[in-house]
Short mmCIF file of C-alpha atoms and ligand atoms in Angstrom, two decimals:
data_model
loop_
_atom_site.label_atom_id
_atom_site.label_comp_id
_atom_site.label_asym_id
_atom_site.label_seq_id
_atom_site.Cartn_x
_atom_site.Cartn_y
_atom_site.Cartn_z
CA MET A 1 35.63 -20.52 16.90
CA SER A 2 35.12 -17.41 14.70
CA LEU A 3 38.05 -15.27 13.68
CA LEU A 4 36.72 -12.32 15.64
CA SER A 5 36.61 -14.36 18.81
CA LYS A 6 40.31 -15.05 18.45
CA LEU A 7 41.17 -11.40 18.63
CA LYS A 8 43.25 -10.00 21.44
CA SER A 9 41.63 -8.55 24.49
CA VAL A 10 43.14 -5.21 23.85
CA ALA A 11 41.70 -1.95 22.77
CA LYS A 12 41.73 -1.52 18.97
CA GLN A 13 44.02 0.90 17.42
CA VAL A 14 42.52 4.41 17.47
CA LEU A 15 43.36 6.16 14.24
CA ARG A 16 44.96 9.56 14.42
CA PRO A 17 43.81 11.93 11.61
CA GLU A 18 47.15 11.73 9.81
CA GLN A 19 46.87 7.90 9.72
CA LYS A 20 43.44 8.14 8.08
CA ALA A 21 44.87 10.41 5.44
CA LYS A 22 47.89 8.25 4.68
CA PRO A 23 47.96 4.66 5.82
CA VAL A 24 51.02 3.58 7.80
CA THR A 25 52.68 0.71 6.00
CA GLU A 26 55.98 0.40 7.94
CA PHE A 27 57.50 1.39 11.20
CA VAL A 28 59.02 4.91 11.00
CA TYR A 29 62.85 4.41 10.82
CA ASP A 30 63.70 7.43 12.94
CA THR A 31 61.63 6.26 15.86
CA LEU A 32 62.74 2.71 15.94
CA PRO A 33 64.54 1.49 19.12
CA TRP A 34 68.25 1.90 18.57
CA ILE A 35 68.81 -1.81 18.37
CA ASP A 36 66.53 -2.10 15.27
CA LYS A 37 68.55 0.55 13.44
CA LYS A 38 71.31 -0.17 10.93
CA ASP A 39 74.74 -0.62 12.51
CA ALA A 40 73.43 -0.83 16.08
CA ASP A 41 76.57 -0.84 18.22
CA ILE A 42 75.89 -3.20 21.11
CA ALA A 43 79.46 -3.03 22.60
CA SER A 44 79.39 0.73 22.92
CA PHE A 45 75.77 0.61 24.29
CA ILE A 46 76.81 -1.86 26.93
CA ASN A 47 79.69 0.36 28.03
CA HIS A 48 77.26 3.06 29.00
CA PHE A 49 74.49 0.90 30.49
CA PRO A 50 74.86 0.79 34.28
CA ALA A 51 72.69 -2.15 35.16
CA VAL A 52 74.75 -4.66 33.12
CA LYS A 53 76.69 -5.97 36.12
CA GLU A 54 73.55 -6.97 38.12
CA LEU A 55 72.09 -9.52 35.70
CA PRO A 56 72.18 -13.32 35.74
CA TYR A 57 72.70 -13.37 32.01
CA ASP A 58 75.10 -11.77 29.46
CA LEU A 59 73.24 -8.69 28.32
CA ALA A 60 75.47 -8.05 25.24
CA GLU A 61 74.92 -11.68 24.02
CA LYS A 62 71.11 -11.41 24.61
CA LEU A 63 70.95 -8.15 22.79
CA ALA A 64 72.85 -9.56 19.71
CA PHE A 65 70.48 -12.54 19.67
CA TRP A 66 67.46 -10.26 19.92
CA ARG A 67 68.66 -8.04 17.05
CA ASP A 68 69.00 -11.10 14.81
CA ASN A 69 66.08 -13.25 15.95
CA GLY A 70 63.51 -10.93 17.49
CA TYR A 71 63.29 -12.83 20.79
CA VAL A 72 65.35 -14.04 23.78
CA ILE A 73 64.70 -16.80 26.33
CA LEU A 74 65.70 -16.04 29.94
CA GLY A 75 66.40 -19.21 31.92
CA LYS A 76 65.44 -19.30 35.64
CA ALA A 77 64.38 -15.69 35.47
CA ILE A 78 61.68 -15.59 38.08
CA ASP A 79 61.56 -17.24 41.51
CA THR A 80 59.02 -20.05 41.47
CA ASP A 81 57.64 -19.00 44.85
CA TRP A 82 56.48 -15.75 43.25
CA LEU A 83 54.79 -17.67 40.48
CA ASP A 84 52.95 -19.96 42.99
CA GLN A 85 51.78 -16.94 44.90
CA LEU A 86 50.41 -15.39 41.71
CA TRP A 87 48.58 -18.56 40.75
CA SER A 88 47.16 -19.01 44.24
CA GLU A 89 45.60 -15.55 43.86
CA VAL A 90 44.17 -16.51 40.49
CA GLU A 91 42.59 -19.55 42.20
CA GLU A 92 41.08 -17.28 44.87
CA LEU A 93 39.82 -14.98 42.18
CA VAL A 94 38.00 -17.89 40.55
CA GLU A 95 36.85 -19.55 43.74
CA HIS A 96 35.25 -16.34 45.11
CA HIS A 97 34.70 -14.70 41.75
CA GLU A 98 31.46 -12.94 43.04
CA LYS A 99 33.73 -10.56 45.01
CA TYR A 100 35.96 -9.39 42.10
CA GLN A 101 35.60 -7.05 39.19
CA THR A 102 38.76 -8.28 37.26
CA GLN A 103 37.85 -8.55 33.56
CA VAL A 104 38.01 -11.80 31.65
CA ARG A 105 37.84 -12.43 28.00
CA ILE A 106 35.85 -15.52 27.02
CA ASP A 107 36.35 -16.86 23.49
CA LEU A 108 33.44 -19.27 23.51
CA PRO A 109 30.52 -19.08 20.98
CA GLU A 110 27.92 -18.34 23.67
CA TYR A 111 29.95 -15.24 24.76
CA GLN A 112 30.57 -13.99 21.26
CA ALA A 113 28.25 -10.99 21.51
CA ASN A 114 29.80 -9.89 24.79
CA PRO A 115 33.19 -11.54 25.27
CA ILE A 116 34.71 -9.31 28.00
CA LEU A 117 33.01 -9.48 31.42
CA PRO A 118 33.91 -8.97 35.10
CA VAL A 119 34.72 -12.32 36.72
CA LYS A 120 31.83 -11.80 39.17
CA ASP A 121 29.40 -12.24 36.26
CA VAL A 122 30.96 -15.46 34.86
CA PRO A 123 30.24 -19.01 36.30
CA LYS A 124 33.20 -20.66 38.05
CA THR A 125 33.10 -23.65 35.61
CA VAL A 126 33.62 -21.26 32.72
CA LEU A 127 36.40 -19.36 34.51
CA ASN A 128 38.14 -22.67 35.24
CA GLY A 129 38.02 -23.83 31.63
CA PRO A 130 39.79 -23.17 28.33
CA TYR A 131 39.28 -20.13 26.03
CA ILE A 132 39.68 -17.75 29.04
CA LYS A 133 42.06 -14.82 29.41
CA PHE A 134 42.23 -12.86 32.65
CA ASN A 135 42.92 -9.29 31.69
CA ASP A 136 45.29 -7.04 33.72
CA PHE A 137 45.40 -9.16 36.85
CA HIS A 138 48.53 -7.11 37.80
CA ASP A 139 46.06 -4.32 38.68
CA ASN A 140 44.81 -6.44 41.59
CA SER A 141 48.00 -8.03 42.72
CA VAL A 142 51.22 -6.82 44.24
CA ILE A 143 53.06 -9.98 43.16
CA GLY A 144 51.54 -9.65 39.72
CA LYS A 145 53.18 -6.20 39.51
CA LYS A 146 56.49 -7.49 40.87
CA ILE A 147 56.67 -10.25 38.38
CA MET A 148 55.71 -7.93 35.52
CA LEU A 149 58.37 -5.51 36.47
CA HIS A 150 60.95 -8.13 37.48
CA LYS A 151 64.52 -6.83 37.19
CA ASN A 152 65.52 -9.66 34.80
CA ILE A 153 62.75 -8.64 32.31
CA VAL A 154 62.69 -4.83 32.56
CA THR A 155 66.46 -4.36 32.56
CA PHE A 156 66.66 -6.20 29.28
CA LEU A 157 63.73 -4.22 27.84
CA GLU A 158 65.28 -0.96 29.15
CA ALA A 159 68.38 -1.84 27.08
CA VAL A 160 66.28 -2.73 24.02
CA PHE A 161 64.33 0.53 24.08
CA GLY A 162 67.23 2.62 25.35
CA GLU A 163 64.85 4.21 27.81
CA LYS A 164 62.52 3.65 30.81
CA VAL A 165 60.10 0.78 30.39
CA ILE A 166 56.31 1.12 30.88
CA ALA A 167 54.21 -2.00 31.37
CA MET A 168 51.00 -1.66 29.32
CA GLN A 169 48.86 -4.65 30.04
CA SER A 170 48.85 -8.31 31.10
CA LEU A 171 46.99 -11.57 30.29
CA LEU A 172 46.83 -14.75 32.39
CA PHE A 173 46.08 -18.05 30.79
CA LYS A 174 45.27 -21.39 32.41
CA TYR A 175 45.06 -23.21 28.98
CA GLY A 176 46.76 -22.62 25.63
CA SER A 177 45.24 -19.68 23.62
CA GLN A 178 45.34 -21.45 20.19
CA GLN A 179 45.58 -17.94 18.71
CA ALA A 180 46.39 -17.64 15.05
CA THR A 181 49.75 -16.33 13.99
CA HIS A 182 50.07 -12.54 14.50
CA GLN A 183 52.37 -9.70 15.27
CA ASP A 184 51.47 -7.65 18.39
CA PHE A 185 51.88 -4.09 16.99
CA ALA A 186 48.83 -4.63 14.87
CA TYR A 187 46.61 -4.95 17.89
CA VAL A 188 48.41 -3.48 21.00
CA VAL A 189 48.21 0.28 21.03
CA SER A 190 51.25 2.35 21.61
CA GLU A 191 52.06 5.76 20.21
CA ILE A 192 55.25 4.52 18.56
CA PRO A 193 54.28 1.02 17.25
CA SER A 194 57.84 -0.24 17.17
CA HIS A 195 58.19 0.55 20.92
CA LEU A 196 56.46 -2.62 21.99
CA ALA A 197 57.61 -5.99 23.47
CA ALA A 198 56.08 -8.84 25.41
CA ALA A 199 57.17 -11.33 28.00
CA TRP A 200 55.71 -14.80 28.13
CA ILE A 201 56.28 -16.12 31.71
CA ALA A 202 55.89 -19.84 32.24
CA LEU A 203 53.87 -20.55 35.46
CA GLU A 204 54.45 -24.26 34.99
CA ASP A 205 56.61 -26.43 32.69
CA VAL A 206 55.11 -26.31 29.15
CA GLN A 207 54.01 -29.62 27.69
CA ILE A 208 54.00 -30.21 23.95
CA ASP A 209 50.31 -31.23 23.81
CA ALA A 210 49.08 -28.37 25.89
CA GLY A 211 48.99 -25.88 22.96
CA PRO A 212 52.41 -24.24 23.47
CA LEU A 213 53.33 -20.84 22.02
CA SER A 214 55.07 -20.89 18.64
CA TYR A 215 57.11 -18.33 16.86
CA TYR A 216 59.29 -17.72 13.77
CA PRO A 217 62.81 -16.59 14.66
CA GLY A 218 63.82 -13.68 12.46
CA SER A 219 60.27 -12.80 11.49
CA HIS A 220 60.49 -9.32 13.02
CA LYS A 221 62.24 -8.32 9.84
CA ILE A 222 59.68 -9.45 7.18
CA ALA A 223 57.60 -7.04 5.21
CA LYS A 224 54.58 -5.73 7.10
CA PHE A 225 51.06 -6.98 6.25
CA ASN A 226 48.57 -4.39 4.97
CA PHE A 227 45.04 -4.75 6.40
CA GLY A 228 43.79 -2.69 3.49
CA ASN A 229 44.23 0.54 5.48
CA GLY A 230 47.78 0.03 6.80
CA ILE A 231 49.52 -2.14 9.32
CA PHE A 232 46.99 -1.71 12.22
CA PHE A 233 43.85 -3.74 12.55
CA ASN A 234 40.79 -1.51 13.25
CA ASN A 235 37.26 -0.92 12.19
CA GLU A 236 38.29 0.37 8.78
CA SER A 237 40.41 -2.60 7.83
CA THR A 238 39.20 -4.56 4.82
CA LEU A 239 41.34 -7.59 5.67
CA ASN A 240 41.15 -9.51 8.92
CA PRO A 241 43.23 -11.45 11.50
CA GLY A 242 42.75 -14.69 9.44
CA ASP A 243 44.29 -12.98 6.45
CA PHE A 244 47.05 -11.70 8.64
CA ALA A 245 47.87 -15.21 9.87
CA THR A 246 47.80 -16.64 6.34
CA TYR A 247 50.19 -13.91 5.14
CA LEU A 248 52.59 -14.36 8.09
CA ASP A 249 52.78 -18.12 7.95
CA ALA A 250 53.39 -18.03 4.12
CA ALA A 251 55.91 -15.15 4.27
CA CYS A 252 57.90 -16.86 7.09
CA GLN A 253 57.90 -20.19 5.34
CA LYS A 254 58.92 -18.54 2.06
CA ALA A 255 61.81 -16.86 3.83
CA GLY A 256 62.93 -20.33 5.13
CA MET A 257 62.10 -19.52 8.71
CA GLU A 258 61.44 -22.60 10.82
CA LYS A 259 58.53 -22.37 13.29
CA LYS A 260 59.73 -23.06 16.84
CA THR A 261 57.67 -24.35 19.71
CA LEU A 262 58.14 -22.85 23.17
CA LEU A 263 58.75 -25.71 25.63
CA ILE A 264 60.15 -23.74 28.56
CA LYS A 265 60.16 -24.53 32.26
CA LYS A 266 58.41 -22.84 35.13
CA GLY A 267 60.16 -19.58 35.86
CA GLU A 268 61.65 -19.20 32.41
CA VAL A 269 60.67 -16.34 30.19
CA LEU A 270 60.36 -15.65 26.48
CA ILE A 271 60.67 -11.95 25.53
CA TRP A 272 59.53 -11.06 22.01
CA HIS A 273 59.91 -8.09 19.65
CA ALA A 274 56.83 -6.07 18.53
CA ALA A 275 56.96 -7.68 15.11
CA LEU A 276 57.88 -11.31 15.98
CA ALA A 277 55.27 -13.49 14.30
CA HIS A 278 53.87 -15.95 16.93
CA GLY A 279 50.69 -17.76 17.93
CA GLY A 280 49.33 -20.55 20.02
CA GLU A 281 49.46 -24.13 18.75
CA ALA A 282 46.40 -26.50 18.96
CA ILE A 283 45.64 -28.13 22.33
CA ARG A 284 46.17 -31.84 21.58
CA ASN A 285 45.34 -33.01 25.18
CA SER A 286 42.53 -31.01 26.69
CA ALA A 287 43.42 -32.32 30.15
CA LEU A 288 46.63 -30.37 30.09
CA THR A 289 46.86 -26.82 31.51
CA ARG A 290 49.44 -24.32 30.22
CA LYS A 291 49.57 -21.65 32.93
CA SER A 292 51.20 -18.55 31.69
CA TYR A 293 51.45 -14.83 32.32
CA VAL A 294 51.87 -12.57 29.35
CA CYS A 295 52.94 -8.94 29.84
CA HIS A 296 53.15 -6.24 27.18
CA TYR A 297 55.53 -3.23 27.47
CA SER A 298 56.36 -0.01 25.80
CA SER A 299 58.67 2.82 26.40
CA ASP A 300 58.26 6.06 28.35
CA SER A 301 58.12 8.10 25.12
CA ALA A 302 55.56 5.83 23.48
CA TYR A 303 53.10 5.00 26.31
CA LYS A 304 52.22 8.09 28.42
CA HIS A 305 48.66 7.48 29.45
CA HIS A 306 46.57 4.59 30.71
CA ARG A 307 44.69 3.30 27.65
CA GLN A 308 41.35 3.70 29.37
CA ARG A 309 42.04 7.37 30.26
CA PRO A 310 44.09 8.81 27.44
CA THR A 311 43.58 12.41 28.57
CA GLU A 312 44.58 11.96 32.28
CA GLU A 313 47.97 11.98 33.93
CA PRO A 314 48.53 8.40 35.09
CA VAL A 315 49.21 7.37 38.59
CA ARG A 316 52.44 5.34 38.48
CA ARG A 317 53.90 2.44 40.44
CA THR A 318 57.69 2.10 39.93
CA ILE A 319 59.55 -1.12 40.45
CA ASN A 320 63.17 -1.73 39.20
CA GLY A 321 63.11 1.58 37.38
CA ALA A 322 60.11 0.76 35.28
CA ASP A 323 56.47 1.95 35.68
CA VAL A 324 53.02 0.44 35.58
CA PHE A 325 49.94 2.68 35.68
CA VAL A 326 47.27 2.23 38.32
CA ASN A 327 44.00 1.29 36.66
CA PRO A 328 41.93 4.50 36.91
CA THR A 329 38.61 2.61 36.27
CA MET A 330 38.80 0.32 39.34
CA PRO A 331 40.55 2.03 42.25
CA ASP A 332 38.92 -0.24 44.79
CA GLN A 333 40.41 -3.38 43.22
CA GLU A 334 43.99 -2.16 42.95
CA ASP A 335 46.44 -4.32 44.91
CA ILE A 336 43.72 -6.17 46.77
CA PHE A 337 45.99 -9.22 46.73
CA THR A 338 48.70 -7.97 49.03
CA LYS A 339 50.85 -11.02 49.96
CA GLY A 340 53.42 -10.05 47.39
CA LYS A 341 54.41 -7.12 49.61
CA MET A 342 56.26 -9.56 51.90
CA MET A 343 58.05 -11.29 49.07
O1 LIG B 401 50.17 -17.45 24.99
C1 LIG B 401 49.60 -17.60 23.87
O2 LIG B 401 49.24 -18.73 23.41
C2 LIG B 401 49.43 -16.44 22.94
C3 LIG B 401 49.85 -15.11 23.58
C4 LIG B 401 49.94 -14.06 22.60
O3 LIG B 401 50.14 -14.33 21.39
C5 LIG B 401 50.00 -12.64 22.87
O4 LIG B 401 49.68 -12.34 24.05
O5 LIG B 401 50.28 -11.88 22.07
#
């Protein structure tokens, strides 16, 4: 597979004029989430954070772990009935794909020229196989939105950002991604690059030979990679995602960081920091699936418009105090999978 085909299915960073003039080489300290600043006072934050009593985990402990390691794992975070409902909708999407517009990214050589297509234009055998990412299925699905904005995830992120959470995009995988090591801020667009986090939701128990996610604890603090034109990968970059991966693996190893493999169970969730270095391991047994739902989030101050309509006021859906924007490009496909309303 070529390097390009391993790229994320997200819009590339659009350069603002000031970024062209002076490349960004680090996150701006003043705009960092409070927890990433020096002397972040977790105890005092918790005293003023009202949702703390409603969570099945110790928020202060999780925040301290996040600050030091750049990730947390939430055990038994999501009801498995919700996950089964989500997956049954994905199966329906594939089975009757000719009815649906949902976009899919296909990282296979024969699709290299045109890797993102509506599912209706992709054969069922391809949709059912590896190298497939379903993009933004939450647009179509009520349960997809409910899982994305689950209280156990968005309350933690609301604490991390110190403000309202906005879900930006989602990816659904049936098989491991095998994506090279990367940090998400280089690819996922948010106005304040440090206001970014992701949740990896296990839709089944992860098996070691199924190409699990891997990550370097503490890597959110290493020096940023420079693509030749700053920390974002775009059309003007002189270095590429392969160089990014080589740099990250070497820098993490040099810093003595041990790569961890994510072997979580169905319903458990890994939440990671904008700058946590992570990737997908090789699939060692191609018969094994690795069903997962990955959601990316930003804050109210950093993500104000749907990425496909940056000049329009977005239509919002609010769940558990967090928002997701309705997809302005496919109004007839929004929430077509309705079963989640009853759950
Ligand atoms: O699930 C995976 O294997 C990779 C997901 C990922 O790296 C991402 O969405 O940023």
